[in-house]
mmCIF file of C-alpha atoms in Angstrom:
data_model
loop_
_atom_site.group_PDB
_atom_site.id
_atom_site.type_symbol
_atom_site.label_atom_id
_atom_site.label_comp_id
_atom_site.label_asym_id
_atom_site.label_seq_id
_atom_site.Cartn_x
_atom_site.Cartn_y
_atom_site.Cartn_z
ATOM 1 C CA MET A 86 115.405 118.909 78.004
ATOM 2 C CA THR A 87 112.991 121.827 79.341
ATOM 3 C CA TYR A 88 111.539 121.558 82.654
ATOM 4 C CA THR A 89 107.412 120.838 82.649
ATOM 5 C CA PRO A 90 105.735 120.788 85.687
ATOM 6 C CA TYR A 91 103.170 118.786 84.862
ATOM 7 C CA PHE A 92 102.224 115.583 82.260
ATOM 8 C CA LEU A 93 98.819 115.444 80.229
ATOM 9 C CA HIS A 94 97.659 112.169 78.950
ATOM 10 C CA GLY A 95 94.631 112.212 76.966
ATOM 11 C CA GLU A 96 93.528 115.578 76.819
ATOM 12 C CA THR A 97 91.251 115.474 73.940
ATOM 13 C CA ARG A 98 89.297 112.260 75.663
ATOM 14 C CA PRO A 99 85.512 112.607 75.820
ATOM 15 C CA GLY A 100 84.591 111.327 79.168
ATOM 16 C CA ARG A 101 83.275 113.386 82.006
ATOM 17 C CA TRP A 102 85.919 112.156 84.638
ATOM 18 C CA LEU A 103 89.120 114.173 84.888
ATOM 19 C CA VAL A 104 91.956 111.975 86.759
ATOM 20 C CA THR A 105 94.186 113.997 88.638
ATOM 21 C CA CYS A 106 97.611 112.693 90.617
ATOM 22 C CA ASP A 107 98.663 115.487 92.657
ATOM 23 C CA HIS A 108 101.834 113.348 94.161
ATOM 24 C CA ALA A 109 102.856 111.832 90.971
ATOM 25 C CA THR A 110 106.620 112.007 90.638
ATOM 26 C CA ASN A 111 109.688 112.408 92.897
ATOM 27 C CA THR A 112 110.840 114.567 90.211
ATOM 28 C CA VAL A 113 113.612 117.652 91.503
ATOM 29 C CA PRO A 114 113.832 120.278 88.381
ATOM 30 C CA PRO A 115 117.203 121.315 88.167
ATOM 31 C CA GLN A 116 116.170 124.772 88.772
ATOM 32 C CA VAL A 117 115.428 123.599 92.802
ATOM 33 C CA GLY A 118 119.158 122.547 94.180
ATOM 34 C CA GLY A 119 120.404 122.087 91.132
ATOM 35 C CA GLY A 120 117.617 118.824 90.694
ATOM 36 C CA ALA A 121 118.362 117.822 94.031
ATOM 37 C CA LEU A 122 116.926 118.209 98.133
ATOM 38 C CA GLY A 123 119.981 116.838 100.110
ATOM 39 C CA LEU A 124 118.613 113.370 100.962
ATOM 40 C CA PRO A 125 119.325 110.163 100.032
ATOM 41 C CA ARG A 126 117.801 108.329 97.239
ATOM 42 C CA THR A 127 116.223 105.885 99.757
ATOM 43 C CA ASP A 128 114.526 108.615 101.144
ATOM 44 C CA MET A 129 113.338 109.962 97.880
ATOM 45 C CA GLU A 130 111.672 106.550 96.673
ATOM 46 C CA ARG A 131 109.833 106.600 100.027
ATOM 47 C CA HIS A 132 106.085 107.564 99.983
ATOM 48 C CA ILE A 133 107.328 111.180 101.292
ATOM 49 C CA ALA A 134 108.843 112.144 97.906
ATOM 50 C CA TYR A 135 105.870 111.114 95.965
ATOM 51 C CA ASP A 136 102.403 108.490 96.024
ATOM 52 C CA VAL A 137 104.752 105.356 95.274
ATOM 53 C CA GLY A 138 102.210 103.972 92.499
ATOM 54 C CA ALA A 139 99.970 106.433 92.107
ATOM 55 C CA TYR A 140 100.683 107.838 88.623
ATOM 56 C CA GLY A 141 100.108 104.608 87.115
ATOM 57 C CA VAL A 142 96.816 103.976 88.492
ATOM 58 C CA ALA A 143 95.738 107.127 87.046
ATOM 59 C CA ARG A 144 96.912 106.764 83.621
ATOM 60 C CA HIS A 145 95.264 103.363 83.255
ATOM 61 C CA LEU A 146 92.523 104.502 84.721
ATOM 62 C CA GLY A 147 91.863 107.816 81.877
ATOM 63 C CA GLU A 148 92.398 105.072 79.804
ATOM 64 C CA LEU A 149 89.673 102.979 81.526
ATOM 65 C CA LEU A 150 87.080 106.223 82.130
ATOM 66 C CA ASP A 151 88.318 107.595 78.618
ATOM 67 C CA GLY A 152 89.046 111.010 80.266
ATOM 68 C CA PRO A 153 91.921 112.900 80.515
ATOM 69 C CA VAL A 154 94.780 112.761 83.309
ATOM 70 C CA ILE A 155 96.777 115.605 84.131
ATOM 71 C CA ALA A 156 99.988 114.708 87.190
ATOM 72 C CA SER A 157 102.387 116.713 88.858
ATOM 73 C CA ASN A 158 105.852 116.512 87.736
ATOM 74 C CA PHE A 159 107.633 117.776 90.937
ATOM 75 C CA SER A 160 108.238 115.902 94.215
ATOM 76 C CA ARG A 161 105.900 116.890 96.719
ATOM 77 C CA LEU A 162 109.407 117.897 98.789
ATOM 78 C CA VAL A 163 109.621 120.423 96.185
ATOM 79 C CA ILE A 164 106.273 122.244 97.184
ATOM 80 C CA ASP A 165 102.967 120.083 97.645
ATOM 81 C CA PRO A 166 100.300 120.835 94.988
ATOM 82 C CA ASN A 167 97.623 119.451 97.723
ATOM 83 C CA ARG A 168 97.766 122.604 99.760
ATOM 84 C CA GLY A 169 96.590 125.923 99.973
ATOM 85 C CA GLU A 170 99.105 128.578 99.024
ATOM 86 C CA ASP A 171 98.945 129.783 102.839
ATOM 87 C CA ASP A 172 99.393 126.207 103.929
ATOM 88 C CA PRO A 173 102.212 126.051 106.692
ATOM 89 C CA THR A 174 102.966 122.222 105.076
ATOM 90 C CA LEU A 175 103.225 123.341 101.776
ATOM 91 C CA LEU A 176 106.991 123.261 102.253
ATOM 92 C CA MET A 177 108.089 120.637 104.133
ATOM 93 C CA LYS A 178 111.150 120.686 106.191
ATOM 94 C CA LEU A 179 110.435 117.395 108.398
ATOM 95 C CA TYR A 180 108.601 114.662 107.283
ATOM 96 C CA ASP A 181 107.843 111.217 108.566
ATOM 97 C CA GLY A 182 111.836 111.522 110.694
ATOM 98 C CA SER A 183 113.698 112.578 107.427
ATOM 99 C CA VAL A 184 114.605 116.244 107.670
ATOM 100 C CA ILE A 185 114.849 118.048 103.909
ATOM 101 C CA PRO A 186 118.006 119.573 104.233
ATOM 102 C CA ALA A 187 117.503 121.847 100.797
ATOM 103 C CA ASN A 188 114.130 123.436 102.824
ATOM 104 C CA ARG A 189 115.796 123.556 106.243
ATOM 105 C CA ASP A 190 116.420 127.461 105.593
ATOM 106 C CA ALA A 191 113.916 128.168 102.426
ATOM 107 C CA ASP A 192 112.684 131.403 103.069
ATOM 108 C CA ALA A 193 110.350 133.696 101.709
ATOM 109 C CA GLU A 194 111.736 134.295 98.420
ATOM 110 C CA GLU A 195 112.449 130.649 97.664
ATOM 111 C CA ARG A 196 108.736 129.809 98.280
ATOM 112 C CA GLU A 197 107.270 132.379 95.891
ATOM 113 C CA ARG A 198 110.184 130.812 93.173
ATOM 114 C CA ARG A 199 108.626 127.373 93.357
ATOM 115 C CA LEU A 200 105.375 128.609 93.747
ATOM 116 C CA GLU A 201 105.872 130.160 90.308
ATOM 117 C CA LEU A 202 107.945 127.253 88.429
ATOM 118 C CA CYS A 203 105.799 124.337 89.899
ATOM 119 C CA TYR A 204 102.489 124.637 91.620
ATOM 120 C CA ARG A 205 101.075 127.551 89.863
ATOM 121 C CA PRO A 206 101.363 126.038 86.206
ATOM 122 C CA TYR A 207 99.876 122.763 87.404
ATOM 123 C CA HIS A 208 97.068 124.369 89.155
ATOM 124 C CA GLU A 209 96.304 126.402 85.823
ATOM 125 C CA ALA A 210 96.310 123.681 83.469
ATOM 126 C CA GLN A 211 94.046 121.786 86.031
ATOM 127 C CA ALA A 212 91.665 124.672 85.916
ATOM 128 C CA ARG A 213 91.807 124.570 82.402
ATOM 129 C CA LEU A 214 90.759 120.820 82.033
ATOM 130 C CA ALA A 215 88.078 120.971 84.867
ATOM 131 C CA THR A 216 85.919 123.641 82.892
ATOM 132 C CA LEU A 217 85.049 120.645 80.740
ATOM 133 C CA PRO A 218 81.453 119.919 80.655
ATOM 134 C CA HIS A 219 79.993 117.954 83.926
ATOM 135 C CA ALA A 220 83.633 117.209 84.621
ATOM 136 C CA ILE A 221 83.699 114.866 88.021
ATOM 137 C CA ILE A 222 87.380 114.885 89.749
ATOM 138 C CA LEU A 223 88.729 111.799 90.624
ATOM 139 C CA SER A 224 92.222 112.224 92.319
ATOM 140 C CA ILE A 225 94.298 109.842 93.102
ATOM 141 C CA HIS A 226 96.680 109.097 95.896
ATOM 142 C CA SER A 227 98.689 106.457 97.379
ATOM 143 C CA PHE A 228 99.750 106.322 101.523
ATOM 144 C CA THR A 229 102.184 104.335 103.128
ATOM 145 C CA ARG A 230 100.849 101.005 105.137
ATOM 146 C CA GLN A 231 103.079 102.012 108.409
ATOM 147 C CA LEU A 232 104.300 105.556 109.623
ATOM 148 C CA ARG A 233 107.404 105.494 111.459
ATOM 149 C CA GLY A 234 106.279 104.997 115.279
ATOM 150 C CA ARG A 235 102.908 104.214 114.455
ATOM 151 C CA PRO A 236 100.316 100.785 114.020
ATOM 152 C CA PRO A 237 100.134 99.820 111.076
ATOM 153 C CA ARG A 238 96.916 100.929 108.906
ATOM 154 C CA PRO A 239 94.359 98.177 108.060
ATOM 155 C CA TRP A 240 92.612 99.453 104.818
ATOM 156 C CA GLU A 241 93.918 98.394 100.784
ATOM 157 C CA VAL A 242 91.847 101.595 99.820
ATOM 158 C CA GLY A 243 90.339 104.729 101.473
ATOM 159 C CA VAL A 244 87.396 107.205 100.135
ATOM 160 C CA LEU A 245 88.141 110.867 101.065
ATOM 161 C CA TYR A 246 86.039 113.448 100.790
ATOM 162 C CA ALA A 247 84.948 117.106 102.359
ATOM 163 C CA SER A 248 81.805 118.881 101.918
ATOM 164 C CA ASP A 249 80.442 117.062 98.862
ATOM 165 C CA ALA A 250 79.797 113.231 99.218
ATOM 166 C CA ARG A 251 77.637 112.598 96.822
ATOM 167 C CA LEU A 252 80.055 110.445 95.065
ATOM 168 C CA ALA A 253 81.774 109.113 97.559
ATOM 169 C CA HIS A 254 79.516 107.217 99.794
ATOM 170 C CA PRO A 255 78.264 105.385 97.044
ATOM 171 C CA LEU A 256 81.537 104.481 95.837
ATOM 172 C CA ILE A 257 82.120 103.412 99.259
ATOM 173 C CA ARG A 258 79.110 101.144 99.404
ATOM 174 C CA VAL A 259 80.130 99.551 96.511
ATOM 175 C CA LEU A 260 83.846 98.859 96.995
ATOM 176 C CA ARG A 261 82.473 97.134 100.277
ATOM 177 C CA GLU A 262 80.016 94.666 98.150
ATOM 178 C CA ASP A 263 83.314 93.402 96.828
ATOM 179 C CA GLY A 264 83.642 91.675 100.335
ATOM 180 C CA ASP A 265 87.129 91.375 100.431
ATOM 181 C CA LEU A 266 88.317 94.880 101.005
ATOM 182 C CA THR A 267 88.789 96.649 104.256
ATOM 183 C CA VAL A 268 87.906 100.277 102.930
ATOM 184 C CA GLY A 269 88.603 103.629 104.409
ATOM 185 C CA ASP A 270 85.627 106.000 105.185
ATOM 186 C CA ASN A 271 87.595 109.093 105.113
ATOM 187 C CA GLU A 272 90.736 106.863 106.469
ATOM 188 C CA PRO A 273 93.543 106.867 106.706
ATOM 189 C CA TYR A 274 92.627 110.561 107.131
ATOM 190 C CA SER A 275 90.107 113.106 106.741
ATOM 191 C CA GLY A 276 89.616 114.591 102.976
ATOM 192 C CA HIS A 277 89.154 118.060 104.627
ATOM 193 C CA LEU A 278 91.772 120.388 103.910
ATOM 194 C CA PRO A 279 91.472 123.931 103.161
ATOM 195 C CA GLY A 280 92.858 125.107 99.854
ATOM 196 C CA ASP A 281 94.009 121.430 98.253
ATOM 197 C CA SER A 282 93.227 120.374 95.228
ATOM 198 C CA ILE A 283 89.768 119.652 95.390
ATOM 199 C CA ASP A 284 88.532 122.479 97.488
ATOM 200 C CA LYS A 285 90.098 124.757 94.303
ATOM 201 C CA HIS A 286 89.143 122.456 91.286
ATOM 202 C CA ALA A 287 85.739 121.247 92.813
ATOM 203 C CA LEU A 288 84.322 121.978 95.914
ATOM 204 C CA ALA A 289 84.523 126.140 95.066
ATOM 205 C CA GLN A 290 82.398 125.261 91.809
ATOM 206 C CA GLY A 291 80.212 123.008 93.097
ATOM 207 C CA ARG A 292 81.668 119.946 90.397
ATOM 208 C CA PRO A 293 81.356 116.189 91.770
ATOM 209 C CA ASN A 294 84.402 114.684 93.051
ATOM 210 C CA VAL A 295 86.074 112.011 94.831
ATOM 211 C CA LEU A 296 89.441 111.305 96.300
ATOM 212 C CA ILE A 297 90.871 107.758 96.227
ATOM 213 C CA GLU A 298 93.951 106.583 98.143
ATOM 214 C CA LEU A 299 95.297 103.462 97.626
ATOM 215 C CA ARG A 300 98.056 101.398 99.467
ATOM 216 C CA ASN A 301 101.316 101.744 98.307
ATOM 217 C CA ASP A 302 102.693 98.335 98.276
ATOM 218 C CA LEU A 303 99.614 97.264 96.710
ATOM 219 C CA ILE A 304 100.286 99.172 93.649
ATOM 220 C CA ALA A 305 104.194 99.368 93.358
ATOM 221 C CA ASP A 306 104.327 98.107 90.049
ATOM 222 C CA GLU A 307 102.687 98.014 87.136
ATOM 223 C CA ALA A 308 100.871 94.456 87.444
ATOM 224 C CA GLY A 309 99.131 95.925 90.552
ATOM 225 C CA GLN A 310 98.447 99.326 89.131
ATOM 226 C CA ARG A 311 97.144 97.791 86.294
ATOM 227 C CA HIS A 312 94.658 95.205 88.501
ATOM 228 C CA TRP A 313 93.925 98.256 90.337
ATOM 229 C CA ALA A 314 92.541 100.333 87.849
ATOM 230 C CA GLU A 315 90.660 97.515 86.138
ATOM 231 C CA ARG A 316 89.044 97.119 89.700
ATOM 232 C CA LEU A 317 88.069 100.834 90.535
ATOM 233 C CA ALA A 318 87.001 101.658 87.227
ATOM 234 C CA PRO A 319 83.439 99.996 87.250
ATOM 235 C CA ALA A 320 82.847 100.818 90.778
ATOM 236 C CA LEU A 321 83.214 104.069 89.820
ATOM 237 C CA GLU A 322 81.024 104.035 86.936
ATOM 238 C CA ARG A 323 78.567 102.156 89.063
ATOM 239 C CA ALA A 324 78.726 104.598 91.992
ATOM 240 C CA LEU A 325 78.068 107.465 89.478
ATOM 241 C CA ALA A 326 75.106 105.496 87.863
ATOM 242 C CA GLU A 327 73.918 105.763 91.306
ATOM 243 C CA THR A 328 74.120 109.124 91.997
ATOM 244 C CA GLY A 329 72.095 110.246 88.869
ATOM 245 C CA LEU A 330 74.713 113.138 88.317
#
């Protein structure tokens, strides 16, 4: 089977929301290390390799919001699509206590090969979709409840943003009105990362955008993914309506 670096769902849907999932899978293309990075399966199934559950949430949200979905088909450990090409963490050699053997000696030539194989085709496809009239970029990610040696994170969901909070601030307010959620405001980390996907496809063009982080144990199965998509979709629509965008 021919390797493809991204998946598209509902490309012709008419809705304004373009749902993206940068860390959708833990796939290692056969052209990279013969399809393996030298890590045990337990590591490849952790958050270090992909955003657990995020792809399912993204697909469901695309259906509920009637918008297209684009998702990467390569592990963030192969090359991280949510980094600028000059970011030193683009090709990680150590992540949350795990050394990535196939990356340890990766040189500039190998980095360029992975950019051409995976990273650039994904971003070229996302750029084409982002030109749809009045597109709003909705980026779906997940985070682990606790990093090794760190305290537990208290949030169920985080809303991230950089210089454009037109949609993020109303969404935080709407989600907090639910009452039973601990909602992170630019937590568990800041939404500002020069050269990342939002920077490339939204901020540079002035497009409305928001990035949602969900705690991955809450969306580890199909039921959780559907539940959170059904919870988020009306909140997103309500927040958008409040902005008048």
